[in-house]
Tab-separated table of C-alpha atoms and ligand atoms in Angstrom:
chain	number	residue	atom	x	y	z
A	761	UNK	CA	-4.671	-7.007	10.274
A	762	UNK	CA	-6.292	-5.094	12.829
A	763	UNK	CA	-6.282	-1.404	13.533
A	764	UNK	CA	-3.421	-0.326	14.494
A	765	UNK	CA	-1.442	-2.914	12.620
A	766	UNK	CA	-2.937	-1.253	9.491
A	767	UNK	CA	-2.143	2.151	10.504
A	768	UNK	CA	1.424	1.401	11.361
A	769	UNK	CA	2.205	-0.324	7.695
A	770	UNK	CA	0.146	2.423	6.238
A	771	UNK	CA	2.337	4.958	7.691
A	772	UNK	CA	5.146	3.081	5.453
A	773	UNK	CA	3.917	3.921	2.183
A	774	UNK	CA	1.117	7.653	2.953
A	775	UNK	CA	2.508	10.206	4.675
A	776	UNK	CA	1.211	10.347	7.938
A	777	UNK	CA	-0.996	7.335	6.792
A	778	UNK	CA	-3.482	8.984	5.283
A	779	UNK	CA	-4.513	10.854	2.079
A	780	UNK	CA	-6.282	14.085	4.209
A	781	UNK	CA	-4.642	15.154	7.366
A	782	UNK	CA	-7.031	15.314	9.856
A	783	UNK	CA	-8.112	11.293	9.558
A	784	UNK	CA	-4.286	10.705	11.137
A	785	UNK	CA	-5.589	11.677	14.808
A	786	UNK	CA	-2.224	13.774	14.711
A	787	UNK	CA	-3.532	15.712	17.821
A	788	UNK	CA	-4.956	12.857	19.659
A	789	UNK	CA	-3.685	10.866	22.336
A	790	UNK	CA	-4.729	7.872	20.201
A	791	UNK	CA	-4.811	6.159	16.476
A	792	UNK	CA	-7.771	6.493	14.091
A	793	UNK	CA	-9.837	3.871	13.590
A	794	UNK	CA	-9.752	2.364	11.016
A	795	UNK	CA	-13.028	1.824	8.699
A	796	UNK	CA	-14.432	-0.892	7.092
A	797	UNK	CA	-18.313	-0.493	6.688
A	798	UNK	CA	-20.983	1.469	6.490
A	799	UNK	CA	-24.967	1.225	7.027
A	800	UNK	CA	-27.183	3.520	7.971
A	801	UNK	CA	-25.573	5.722	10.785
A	802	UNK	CA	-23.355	2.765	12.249
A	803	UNK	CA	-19.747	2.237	10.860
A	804	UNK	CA	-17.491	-0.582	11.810
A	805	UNK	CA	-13.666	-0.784	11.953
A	806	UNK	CA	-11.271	-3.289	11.592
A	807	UNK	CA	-11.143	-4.717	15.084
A	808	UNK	CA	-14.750	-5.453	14.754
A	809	UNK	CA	-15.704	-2.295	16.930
A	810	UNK	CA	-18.659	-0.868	16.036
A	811	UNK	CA	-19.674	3.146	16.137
A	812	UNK	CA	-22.725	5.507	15.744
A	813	UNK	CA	-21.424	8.213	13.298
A	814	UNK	CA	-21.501	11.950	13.961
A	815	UNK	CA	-18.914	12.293	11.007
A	816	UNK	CA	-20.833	11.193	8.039
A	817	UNK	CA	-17.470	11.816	5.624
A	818	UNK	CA	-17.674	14.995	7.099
A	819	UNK	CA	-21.402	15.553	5.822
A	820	UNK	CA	-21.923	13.697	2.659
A	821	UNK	CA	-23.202	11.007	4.025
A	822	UNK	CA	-26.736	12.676	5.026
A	823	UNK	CA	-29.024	9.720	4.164
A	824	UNK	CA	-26.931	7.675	6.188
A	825	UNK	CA	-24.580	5.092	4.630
A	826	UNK	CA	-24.872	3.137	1.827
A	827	UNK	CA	-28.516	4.203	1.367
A	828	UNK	CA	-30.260	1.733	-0.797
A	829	UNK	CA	-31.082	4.258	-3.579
A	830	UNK	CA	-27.649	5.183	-3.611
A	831	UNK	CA	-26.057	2.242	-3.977
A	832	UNK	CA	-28.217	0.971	-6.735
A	833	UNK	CA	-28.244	3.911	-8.849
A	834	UNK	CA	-24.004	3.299	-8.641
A	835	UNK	CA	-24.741	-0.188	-9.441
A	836	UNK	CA	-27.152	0.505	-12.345
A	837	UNK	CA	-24.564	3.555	-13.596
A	838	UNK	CA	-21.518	1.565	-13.427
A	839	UNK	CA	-22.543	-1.590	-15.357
A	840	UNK	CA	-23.254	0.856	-18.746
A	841	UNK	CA	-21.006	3.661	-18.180
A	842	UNK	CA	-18.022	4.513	-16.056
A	843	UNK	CA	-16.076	7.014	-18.029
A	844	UNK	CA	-15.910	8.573	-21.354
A	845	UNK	CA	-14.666	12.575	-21.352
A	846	UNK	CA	-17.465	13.310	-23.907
A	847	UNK	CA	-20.891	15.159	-22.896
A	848	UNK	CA	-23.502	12.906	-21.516
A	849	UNK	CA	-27.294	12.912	-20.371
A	850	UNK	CA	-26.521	12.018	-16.800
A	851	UNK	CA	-24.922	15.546	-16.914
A	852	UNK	CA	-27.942	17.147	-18.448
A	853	UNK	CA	-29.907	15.777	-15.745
A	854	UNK	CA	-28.054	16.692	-12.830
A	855	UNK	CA	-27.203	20.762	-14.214
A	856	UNK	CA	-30.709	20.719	-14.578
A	857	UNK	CA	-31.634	19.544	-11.132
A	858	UNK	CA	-29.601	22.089	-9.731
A	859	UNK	CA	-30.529	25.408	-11.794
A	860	UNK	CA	-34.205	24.423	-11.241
A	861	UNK	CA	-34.230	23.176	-7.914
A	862	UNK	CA	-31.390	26.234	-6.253
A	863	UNK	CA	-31.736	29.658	-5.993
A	864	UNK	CA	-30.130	32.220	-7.783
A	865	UNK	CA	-28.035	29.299	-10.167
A	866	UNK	CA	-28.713	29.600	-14.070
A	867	UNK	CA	-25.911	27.637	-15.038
A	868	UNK	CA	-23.522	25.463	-13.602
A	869	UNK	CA	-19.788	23.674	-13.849
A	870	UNK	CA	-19.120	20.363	-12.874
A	871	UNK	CA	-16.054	19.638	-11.222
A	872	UNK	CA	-14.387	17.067	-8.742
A	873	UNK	CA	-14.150	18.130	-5.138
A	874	UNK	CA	-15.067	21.526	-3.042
A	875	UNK	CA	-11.391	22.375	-3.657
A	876	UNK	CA	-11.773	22.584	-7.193
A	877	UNK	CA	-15.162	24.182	-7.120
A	878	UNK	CA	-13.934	27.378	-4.965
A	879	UNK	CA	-10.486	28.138	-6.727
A	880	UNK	CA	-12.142	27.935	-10.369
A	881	UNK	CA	-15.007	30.152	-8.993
A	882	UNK	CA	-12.407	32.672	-7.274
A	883	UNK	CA	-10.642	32.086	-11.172
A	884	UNK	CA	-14.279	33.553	-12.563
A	885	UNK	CA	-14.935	36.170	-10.497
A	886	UNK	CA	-11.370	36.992	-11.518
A	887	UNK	CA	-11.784	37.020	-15.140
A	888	UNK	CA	-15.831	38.747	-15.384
A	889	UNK	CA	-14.401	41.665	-13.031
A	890	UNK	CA	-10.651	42.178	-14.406
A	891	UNK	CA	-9.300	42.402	-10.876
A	892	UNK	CA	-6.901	40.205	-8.866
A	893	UNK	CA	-7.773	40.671	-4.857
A	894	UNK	CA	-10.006	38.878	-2.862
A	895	UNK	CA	-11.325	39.011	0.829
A	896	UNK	CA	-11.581	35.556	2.818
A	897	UNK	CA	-12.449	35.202	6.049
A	898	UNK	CA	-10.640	34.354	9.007
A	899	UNK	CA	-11.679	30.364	10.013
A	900	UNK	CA	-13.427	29.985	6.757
A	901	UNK	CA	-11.586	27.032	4.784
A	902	UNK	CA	-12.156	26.889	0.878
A	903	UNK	CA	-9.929	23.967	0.344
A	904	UNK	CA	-6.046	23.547	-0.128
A	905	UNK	CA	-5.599	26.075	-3.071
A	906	UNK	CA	-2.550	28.331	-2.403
A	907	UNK	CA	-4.416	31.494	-2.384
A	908	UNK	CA	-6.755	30.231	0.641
A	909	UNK	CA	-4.568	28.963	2.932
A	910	UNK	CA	-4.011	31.883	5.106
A	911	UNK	CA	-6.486	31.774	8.514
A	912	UNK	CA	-7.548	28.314	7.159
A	913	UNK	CA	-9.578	27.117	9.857
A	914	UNK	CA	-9.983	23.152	10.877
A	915	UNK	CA	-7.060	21.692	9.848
A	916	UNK	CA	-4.396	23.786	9.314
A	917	UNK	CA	-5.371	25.260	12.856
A	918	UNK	CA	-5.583	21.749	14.434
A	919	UNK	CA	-2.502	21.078	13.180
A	920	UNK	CA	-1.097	23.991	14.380
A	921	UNK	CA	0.177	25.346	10.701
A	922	UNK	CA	0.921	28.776	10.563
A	923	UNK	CA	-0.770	29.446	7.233
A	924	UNK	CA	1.122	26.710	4.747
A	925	UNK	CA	5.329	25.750	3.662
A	926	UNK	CA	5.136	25.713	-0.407
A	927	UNK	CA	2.964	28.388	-0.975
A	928	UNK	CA	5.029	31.158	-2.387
A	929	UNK	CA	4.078	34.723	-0.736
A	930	UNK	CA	3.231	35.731	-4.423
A	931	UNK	CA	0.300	33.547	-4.170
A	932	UNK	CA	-1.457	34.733	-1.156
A	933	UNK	CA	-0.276	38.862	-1.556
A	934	UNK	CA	-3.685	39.268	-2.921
A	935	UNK	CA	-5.825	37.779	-0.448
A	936	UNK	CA	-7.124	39.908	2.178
A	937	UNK	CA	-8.573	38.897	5.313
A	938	UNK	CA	-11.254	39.632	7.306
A	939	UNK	CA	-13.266	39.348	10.397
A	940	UNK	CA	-15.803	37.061	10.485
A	941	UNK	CA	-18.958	39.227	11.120
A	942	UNK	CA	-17.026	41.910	11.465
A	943	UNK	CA	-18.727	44.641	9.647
A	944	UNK	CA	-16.485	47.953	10.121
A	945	UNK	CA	-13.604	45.656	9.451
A	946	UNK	CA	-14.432	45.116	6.128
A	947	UNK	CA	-15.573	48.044	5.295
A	948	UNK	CA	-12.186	49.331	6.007
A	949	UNK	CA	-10.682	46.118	3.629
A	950	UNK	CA	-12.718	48.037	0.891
A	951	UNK	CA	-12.880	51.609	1.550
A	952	UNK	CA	-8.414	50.987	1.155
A	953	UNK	CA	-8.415	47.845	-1.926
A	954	UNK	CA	-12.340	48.700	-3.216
A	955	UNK	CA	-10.999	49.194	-6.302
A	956	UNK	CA	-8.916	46.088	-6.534
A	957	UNK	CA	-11.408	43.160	-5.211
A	958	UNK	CA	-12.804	40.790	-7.319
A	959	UNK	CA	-14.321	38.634	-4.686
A	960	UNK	CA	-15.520	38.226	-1.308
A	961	UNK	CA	-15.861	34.475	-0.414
A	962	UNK	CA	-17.263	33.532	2.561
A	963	UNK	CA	-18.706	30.095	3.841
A	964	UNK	CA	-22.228	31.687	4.745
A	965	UNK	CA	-22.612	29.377	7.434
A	966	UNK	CA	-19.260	28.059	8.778
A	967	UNK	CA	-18.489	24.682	10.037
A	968	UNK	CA	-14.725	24.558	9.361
A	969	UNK	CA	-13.841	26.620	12.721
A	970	UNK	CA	-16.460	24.550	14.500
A	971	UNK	CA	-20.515	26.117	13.309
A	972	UNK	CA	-20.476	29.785	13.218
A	973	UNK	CA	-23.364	31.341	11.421
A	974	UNK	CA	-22.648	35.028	9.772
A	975	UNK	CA	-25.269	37.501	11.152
A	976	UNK	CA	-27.879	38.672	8.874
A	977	UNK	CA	-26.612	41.994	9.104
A	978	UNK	CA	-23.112	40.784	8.041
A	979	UNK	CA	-23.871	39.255	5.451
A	980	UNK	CA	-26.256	42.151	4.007
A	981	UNK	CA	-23.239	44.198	4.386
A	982	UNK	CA	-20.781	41.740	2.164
A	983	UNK	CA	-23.285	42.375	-0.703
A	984	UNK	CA	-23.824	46.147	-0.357
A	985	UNK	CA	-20.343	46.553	-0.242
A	986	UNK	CA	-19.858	43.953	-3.298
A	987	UNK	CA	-22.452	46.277	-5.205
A	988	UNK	CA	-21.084	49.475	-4.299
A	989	UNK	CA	-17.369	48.070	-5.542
A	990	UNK	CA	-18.323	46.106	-8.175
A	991	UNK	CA	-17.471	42.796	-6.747
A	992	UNK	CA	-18.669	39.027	-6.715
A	993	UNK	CA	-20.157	38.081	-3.528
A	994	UNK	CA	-19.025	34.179	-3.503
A	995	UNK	CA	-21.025	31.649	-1.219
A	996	UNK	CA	-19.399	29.012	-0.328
A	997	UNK	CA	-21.562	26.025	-0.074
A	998	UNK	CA	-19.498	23.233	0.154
A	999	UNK	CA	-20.341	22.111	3.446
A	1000	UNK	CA	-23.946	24.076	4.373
A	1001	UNK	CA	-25.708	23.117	0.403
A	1002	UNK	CA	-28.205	20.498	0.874
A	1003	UNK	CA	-27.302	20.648	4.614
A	1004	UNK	CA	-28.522	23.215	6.973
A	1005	UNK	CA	-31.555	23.448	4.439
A	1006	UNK	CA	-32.185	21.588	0.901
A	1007	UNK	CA	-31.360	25.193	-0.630
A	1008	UNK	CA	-28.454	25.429	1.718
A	1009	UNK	CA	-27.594	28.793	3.829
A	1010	UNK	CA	-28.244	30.944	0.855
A	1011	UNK	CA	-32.000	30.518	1.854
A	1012	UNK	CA	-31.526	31.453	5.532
A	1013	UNK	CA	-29.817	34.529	4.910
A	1014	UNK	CA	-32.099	36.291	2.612
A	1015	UNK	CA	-28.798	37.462	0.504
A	1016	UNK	CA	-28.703	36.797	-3.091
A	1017	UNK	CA	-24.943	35.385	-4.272
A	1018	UNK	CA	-23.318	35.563	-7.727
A	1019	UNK	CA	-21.319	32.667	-7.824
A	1020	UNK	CA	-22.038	29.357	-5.131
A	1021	UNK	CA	-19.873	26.244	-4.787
A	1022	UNK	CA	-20.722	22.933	-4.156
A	1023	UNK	CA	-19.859	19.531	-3.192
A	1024	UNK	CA	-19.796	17.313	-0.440
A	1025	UNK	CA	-23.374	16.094	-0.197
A	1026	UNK	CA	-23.991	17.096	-3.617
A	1027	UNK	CA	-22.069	13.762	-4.934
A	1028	UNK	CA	-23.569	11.145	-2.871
A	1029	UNK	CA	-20.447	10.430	-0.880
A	1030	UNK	CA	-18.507	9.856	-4.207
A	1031	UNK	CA	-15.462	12.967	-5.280
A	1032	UNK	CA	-17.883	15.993	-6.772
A	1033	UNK	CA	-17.912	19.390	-6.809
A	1034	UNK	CA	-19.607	22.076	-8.569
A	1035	UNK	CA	-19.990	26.388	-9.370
A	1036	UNK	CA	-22.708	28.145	-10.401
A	1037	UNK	CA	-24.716	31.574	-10.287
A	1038	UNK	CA	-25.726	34.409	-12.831
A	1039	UNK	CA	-25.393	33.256	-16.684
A	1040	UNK	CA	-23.363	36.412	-17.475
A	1041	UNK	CA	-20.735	35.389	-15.118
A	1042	UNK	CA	-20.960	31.803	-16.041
A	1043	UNK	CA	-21.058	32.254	-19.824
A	1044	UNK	CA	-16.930	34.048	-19.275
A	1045	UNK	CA	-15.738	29.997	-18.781
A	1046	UNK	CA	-14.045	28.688	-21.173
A	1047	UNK	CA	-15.334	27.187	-24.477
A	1048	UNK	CA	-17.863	30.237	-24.086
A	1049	UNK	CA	-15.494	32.732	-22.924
A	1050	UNK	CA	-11.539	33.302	-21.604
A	1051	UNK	CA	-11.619	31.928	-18.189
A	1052	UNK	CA	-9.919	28.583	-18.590
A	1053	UNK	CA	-10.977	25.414	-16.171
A	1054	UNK	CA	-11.575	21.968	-17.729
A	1055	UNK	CA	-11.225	18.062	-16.005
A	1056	UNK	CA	-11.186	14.411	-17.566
A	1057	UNK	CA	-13.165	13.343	-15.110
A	1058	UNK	CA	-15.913	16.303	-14.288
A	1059	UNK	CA	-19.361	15.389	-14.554
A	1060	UNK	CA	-18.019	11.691	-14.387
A	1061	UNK	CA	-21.247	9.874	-15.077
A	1062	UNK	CA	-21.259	7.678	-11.757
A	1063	UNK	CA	-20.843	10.645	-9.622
A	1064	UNK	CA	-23.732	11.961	-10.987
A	1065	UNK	CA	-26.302	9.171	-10.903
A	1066	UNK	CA	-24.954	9.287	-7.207
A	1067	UNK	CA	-25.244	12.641	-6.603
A	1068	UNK	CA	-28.809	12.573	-8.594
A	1069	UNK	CA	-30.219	9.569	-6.119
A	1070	UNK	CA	-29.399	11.712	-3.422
A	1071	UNK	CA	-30.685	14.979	-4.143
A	1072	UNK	CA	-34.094	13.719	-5.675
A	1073	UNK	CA	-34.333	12.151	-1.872
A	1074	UNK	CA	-33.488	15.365	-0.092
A	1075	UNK	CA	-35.748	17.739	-2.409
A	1076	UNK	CA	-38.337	14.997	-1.954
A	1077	UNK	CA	-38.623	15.081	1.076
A	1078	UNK	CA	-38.618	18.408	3.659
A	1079	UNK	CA	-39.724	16.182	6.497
A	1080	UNK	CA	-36.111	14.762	6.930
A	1081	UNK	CA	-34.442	17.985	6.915
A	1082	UNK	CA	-37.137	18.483	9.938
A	1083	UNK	CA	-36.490	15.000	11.585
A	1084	UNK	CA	-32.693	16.227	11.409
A	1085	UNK	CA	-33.390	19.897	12.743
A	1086	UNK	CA	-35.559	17.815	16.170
A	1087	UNK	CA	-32.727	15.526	16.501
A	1088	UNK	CA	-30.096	18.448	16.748
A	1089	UNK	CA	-32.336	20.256	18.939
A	1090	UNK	CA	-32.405	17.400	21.015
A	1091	UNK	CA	-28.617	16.852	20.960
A	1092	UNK	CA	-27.977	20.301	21.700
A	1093	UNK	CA	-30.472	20.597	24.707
A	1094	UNK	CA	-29.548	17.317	26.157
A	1095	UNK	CA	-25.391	18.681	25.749
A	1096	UNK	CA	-26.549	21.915	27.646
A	1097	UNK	CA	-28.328	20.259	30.927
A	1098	UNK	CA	-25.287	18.106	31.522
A	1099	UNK	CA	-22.845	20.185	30.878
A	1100	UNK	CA	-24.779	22.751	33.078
A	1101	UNK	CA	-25.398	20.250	35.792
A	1102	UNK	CA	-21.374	18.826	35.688
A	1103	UNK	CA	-20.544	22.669	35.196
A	1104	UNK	CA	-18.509	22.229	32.361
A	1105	UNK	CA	-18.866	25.345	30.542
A	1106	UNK	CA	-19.658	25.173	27.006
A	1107	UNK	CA	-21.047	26.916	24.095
A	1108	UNK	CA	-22.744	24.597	21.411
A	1109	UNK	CA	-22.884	26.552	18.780
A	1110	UNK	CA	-26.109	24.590	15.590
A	1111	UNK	CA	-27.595	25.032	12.719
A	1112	UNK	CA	-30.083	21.866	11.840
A	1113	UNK	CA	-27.763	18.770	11.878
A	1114	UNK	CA	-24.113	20.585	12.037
A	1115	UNK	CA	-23.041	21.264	15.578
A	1116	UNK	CA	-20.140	22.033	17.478
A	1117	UNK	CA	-18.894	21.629	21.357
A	1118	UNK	CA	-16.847	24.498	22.304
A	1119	UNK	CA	-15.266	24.102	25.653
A	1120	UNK	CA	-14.989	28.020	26.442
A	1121	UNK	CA	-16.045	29.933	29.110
A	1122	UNK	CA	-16.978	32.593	26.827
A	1123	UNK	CA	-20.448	33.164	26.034
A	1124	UNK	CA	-20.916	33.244	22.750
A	1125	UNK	CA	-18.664	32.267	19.379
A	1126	UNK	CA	-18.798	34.474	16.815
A	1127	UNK	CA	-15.614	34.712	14.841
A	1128	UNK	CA	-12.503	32.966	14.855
A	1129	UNK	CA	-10.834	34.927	17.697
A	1130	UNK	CA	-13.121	33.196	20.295
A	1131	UNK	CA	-12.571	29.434	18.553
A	1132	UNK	CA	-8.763	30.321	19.237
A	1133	UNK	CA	-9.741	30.469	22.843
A	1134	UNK	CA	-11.090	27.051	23.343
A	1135	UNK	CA	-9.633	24.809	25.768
A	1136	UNK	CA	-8.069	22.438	23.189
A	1137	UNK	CA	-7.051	20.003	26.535
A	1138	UNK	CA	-10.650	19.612	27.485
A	1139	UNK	CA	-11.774	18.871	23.906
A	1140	UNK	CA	-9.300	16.204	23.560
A	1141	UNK	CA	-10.263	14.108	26.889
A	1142	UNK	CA	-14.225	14.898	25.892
A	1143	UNK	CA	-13.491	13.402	22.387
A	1144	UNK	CA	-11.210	10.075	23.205
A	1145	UNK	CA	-14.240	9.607	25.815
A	1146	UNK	CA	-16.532	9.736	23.266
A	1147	UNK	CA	-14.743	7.580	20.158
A	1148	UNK	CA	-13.766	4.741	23.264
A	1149	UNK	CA	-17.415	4.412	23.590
A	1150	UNK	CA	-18.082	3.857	20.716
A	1151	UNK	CA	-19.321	7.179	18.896
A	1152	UNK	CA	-17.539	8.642	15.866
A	1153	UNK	CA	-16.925	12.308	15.934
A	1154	UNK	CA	-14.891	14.903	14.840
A	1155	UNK	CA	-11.198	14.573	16.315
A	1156	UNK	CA	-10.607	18.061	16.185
A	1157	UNK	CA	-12.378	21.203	18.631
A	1158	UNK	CA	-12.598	23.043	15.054
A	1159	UNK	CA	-15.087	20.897	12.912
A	1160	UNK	CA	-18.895	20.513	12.704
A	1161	UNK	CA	-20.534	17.417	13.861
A	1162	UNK	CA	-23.333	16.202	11.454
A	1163	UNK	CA	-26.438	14.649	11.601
A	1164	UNK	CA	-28.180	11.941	8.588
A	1165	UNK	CA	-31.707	11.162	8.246
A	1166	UNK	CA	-30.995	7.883	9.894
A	1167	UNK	CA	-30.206	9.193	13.691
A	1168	UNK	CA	-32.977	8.606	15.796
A	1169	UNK	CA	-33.657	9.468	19.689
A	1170	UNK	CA	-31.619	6.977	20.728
A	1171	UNK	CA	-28.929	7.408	18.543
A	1172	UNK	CA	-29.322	11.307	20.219
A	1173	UNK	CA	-30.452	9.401	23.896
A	1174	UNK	CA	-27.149	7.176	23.892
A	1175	UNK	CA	-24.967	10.205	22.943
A	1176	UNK	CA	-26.011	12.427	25.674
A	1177	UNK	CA	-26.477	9.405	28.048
A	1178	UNK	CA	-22.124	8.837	27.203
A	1179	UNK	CA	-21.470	12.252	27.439
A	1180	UNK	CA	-22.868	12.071	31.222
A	1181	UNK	CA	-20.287	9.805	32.274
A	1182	UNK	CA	-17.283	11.946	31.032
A	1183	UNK	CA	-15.027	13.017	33.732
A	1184	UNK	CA	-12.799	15.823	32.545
B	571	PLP	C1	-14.736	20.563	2.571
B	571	PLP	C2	-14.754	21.980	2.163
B	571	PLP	C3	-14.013	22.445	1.063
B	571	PLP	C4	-13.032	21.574	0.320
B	571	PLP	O1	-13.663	20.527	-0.336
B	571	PLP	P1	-12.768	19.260	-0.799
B	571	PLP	O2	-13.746	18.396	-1.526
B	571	PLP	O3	-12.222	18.652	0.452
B	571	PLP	O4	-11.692	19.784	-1.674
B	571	PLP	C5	-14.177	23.758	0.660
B	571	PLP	N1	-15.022	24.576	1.305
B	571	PLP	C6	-15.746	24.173	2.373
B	571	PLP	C7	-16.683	25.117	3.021
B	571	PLP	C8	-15.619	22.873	2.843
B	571	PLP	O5	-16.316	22.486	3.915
């Protein structure tokens, strides 16, 4: 079967064809391809075409795919142990790894996807403070849990979703949201609920309405105001952990969290997730305390030797966090001079190897009111252009593109070289 064949029957028996909405191309003049292999930072489909990824499983994949490490720490896992719901030293070692290699995380929760992670740590946060409200962020996404999917970002926006059918307004009446680096905006959010919010949650550097980084200053303000109000300041770390920096965005903001999620890189490319912060907030989960969240499969021992191959690479080794930072810097200056010279006005909005196109004549993108404001059209010809010849990027103008270990300049050279030839 090739491609499209295998979309069309799939389309019989997944909704949409897909298990996660935004593979289906459901905004795009054209099917998804479909994937059959990995290596390094080329993927092939089923026609046989090959592509350089800029997707990487929408980050995971940072060593590149199927790194050699990877795969044989699966292979070594799974012959001896694939399952058994009882505690296990694979576990040990990876809560370890984390608490001793992370800032400001004494103890940790396994769990199975970034989903997971941010609803049981909005559950926490919750419970330790006795209140019910929390503040989210225009853009941000935090998964598909009902009480985040208002101003959802990526793909509720791409697919043009006002907020979410099924989720009952009970569910969302106490999220509040606010302005992404909007300062006096929250301040307002607390100065009228203060008493009332648990939580703020934030992704500290956003890549789910395209890269946005909070300001310094914002982000100061989230925890003064958290202090003053006796709140949890929640990072979100799903996408930016082990990404923008091994010790994720936490590091380049100078603010100290209480509770971070993770997952995404953090699992090798296999399902993973994980919460963590201060033990006093951590020690309210349930056996130790009332806050109920458990899983059959959490701290599954193959996602952790996965997970552990991966992050003993990355802590290993700060030169490829700065071969990835030179090779985004060169993606991003190459994208500028052509766009400049074919006076396509853009803002490219980076941080290390997560980078976004905006096709705005705005100057700068800052919250989620200027992503709204892209021209969508433009994105859409500048991304079929792109995926024809034969590069795999996001097909939507609200995601983060991301670069592995494995890009090199002419990975970078061949991209901008492509990009040249597009005729809006
Ligand atoms: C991907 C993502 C999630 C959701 O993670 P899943 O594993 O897809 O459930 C949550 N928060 C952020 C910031 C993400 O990027």
């Amino acid at each position: 079967m090739n491609n499209n064949e295998i979309f069309i029957e799939s389309k019989k028996y997944m909704p949409g064809g897909v298990n996660s909405p935004v593979r289906a191309f459901r905004d795009m003049p054209m099917n998804p391809p479909i994937i059959k292999s990995g290596n390094g930072v080329i993927i092939k489909d089923e026609d046989g075409k090959e592509y350089i990824d800029f997707v990487l499983a929408w980050g995971p994949m940072i060593l590149g795919h199927c790194d050699e490490d990877v795969v044989n720490a699966i292979k070594k896992t799974s012959a001896e142990a694939i399952a058994f719901g009882a505690p296990t030293k694979l576990e040990l070692d990876m809560a370890k790894f984390l608490c001793d290699t992370l800032d400001n995380v004494d103890m940790i929760r396994m769990v199975n996807s970034g989903t997971e992670a941010t609803m049981s740590a909005i559950k926490l946060a919750r419970g330790y403070t006795k209140k019910d409200k929390i503040i989210k962020f225009a853009g941000c996404y935090h998964g598909h849990f009902d009480g985040f999917l208002v101003e959802a970002g990526s793909g509720v926006l791409t697919e043009g979703i006002p907020g979410c059918l099924g989720v009952p307004q009970d569910s969302i009446k106490n999220t509040l949201i606010g302005e992404y680096n909007n300062e006096k905006q929250v301040e307002e959010l607390f100065l009228k609920y203060g008493d009332d919010i648990a939580a703020v949650i934030l992704e500290p550097i956003a890549g789910n309405m395209g890269v946005i980084k909070a300001n310094e200053s914002f982000a100061k303000k989230l925890r003064e105001l958290c202090d003053k109000y006796g709140a949890l300041l929640i990072f979100d770390e799903v996408m930016s952990g082990f990404r923008v920096a091994y010790k994720g965005a936490q590091s380049l903001l100078d603010v100290k969290p209480d509770l971070i999620t993770y997952a995404k890189i953090m699992g090798g490319g296999l399902p993973s997730g994980a919460y963590g912060g201060k033990r006093e907030i951590m020690e309210n989960l349930s056996p130790l305390g009332g806050v109920y969240q458990a899983g059959t499969m959490s701290g599954n021992p193959i996602v952790m030797a996965a997970g552990l191959a991966t992050l003993n690479k990355l802590y290993k080794n700060p030169s490829y966090y700065e071969h990835i930072n030179k090779m985004g810097e060169r993606l991003e200056n190459g994208l500028k001079k052509i766009a400049k010279e074919k006076n396509i006005p853009v803002v490219i909005n980076r941080q290390g190897g997560m980078l976004t196109i905006f096709f705005t004549s705005a100057s700068e993108v800052n919250k989620y009111d200027d992503v709204k404001r892209c021209d969508t059209e433009m994105f859409k010809k500048y991304c079929v252009h792109m995926i024809e010849n034969g590069f795999n990027i996001p097909p939507s103008q609200f995601e983060a593109m991301f670069l592995s270990v494995k890009h090199t300049k002419e990975h970078i050279d061949k991209f901008i070289e492509t990009f040249k030839n597009f005729r809006p």
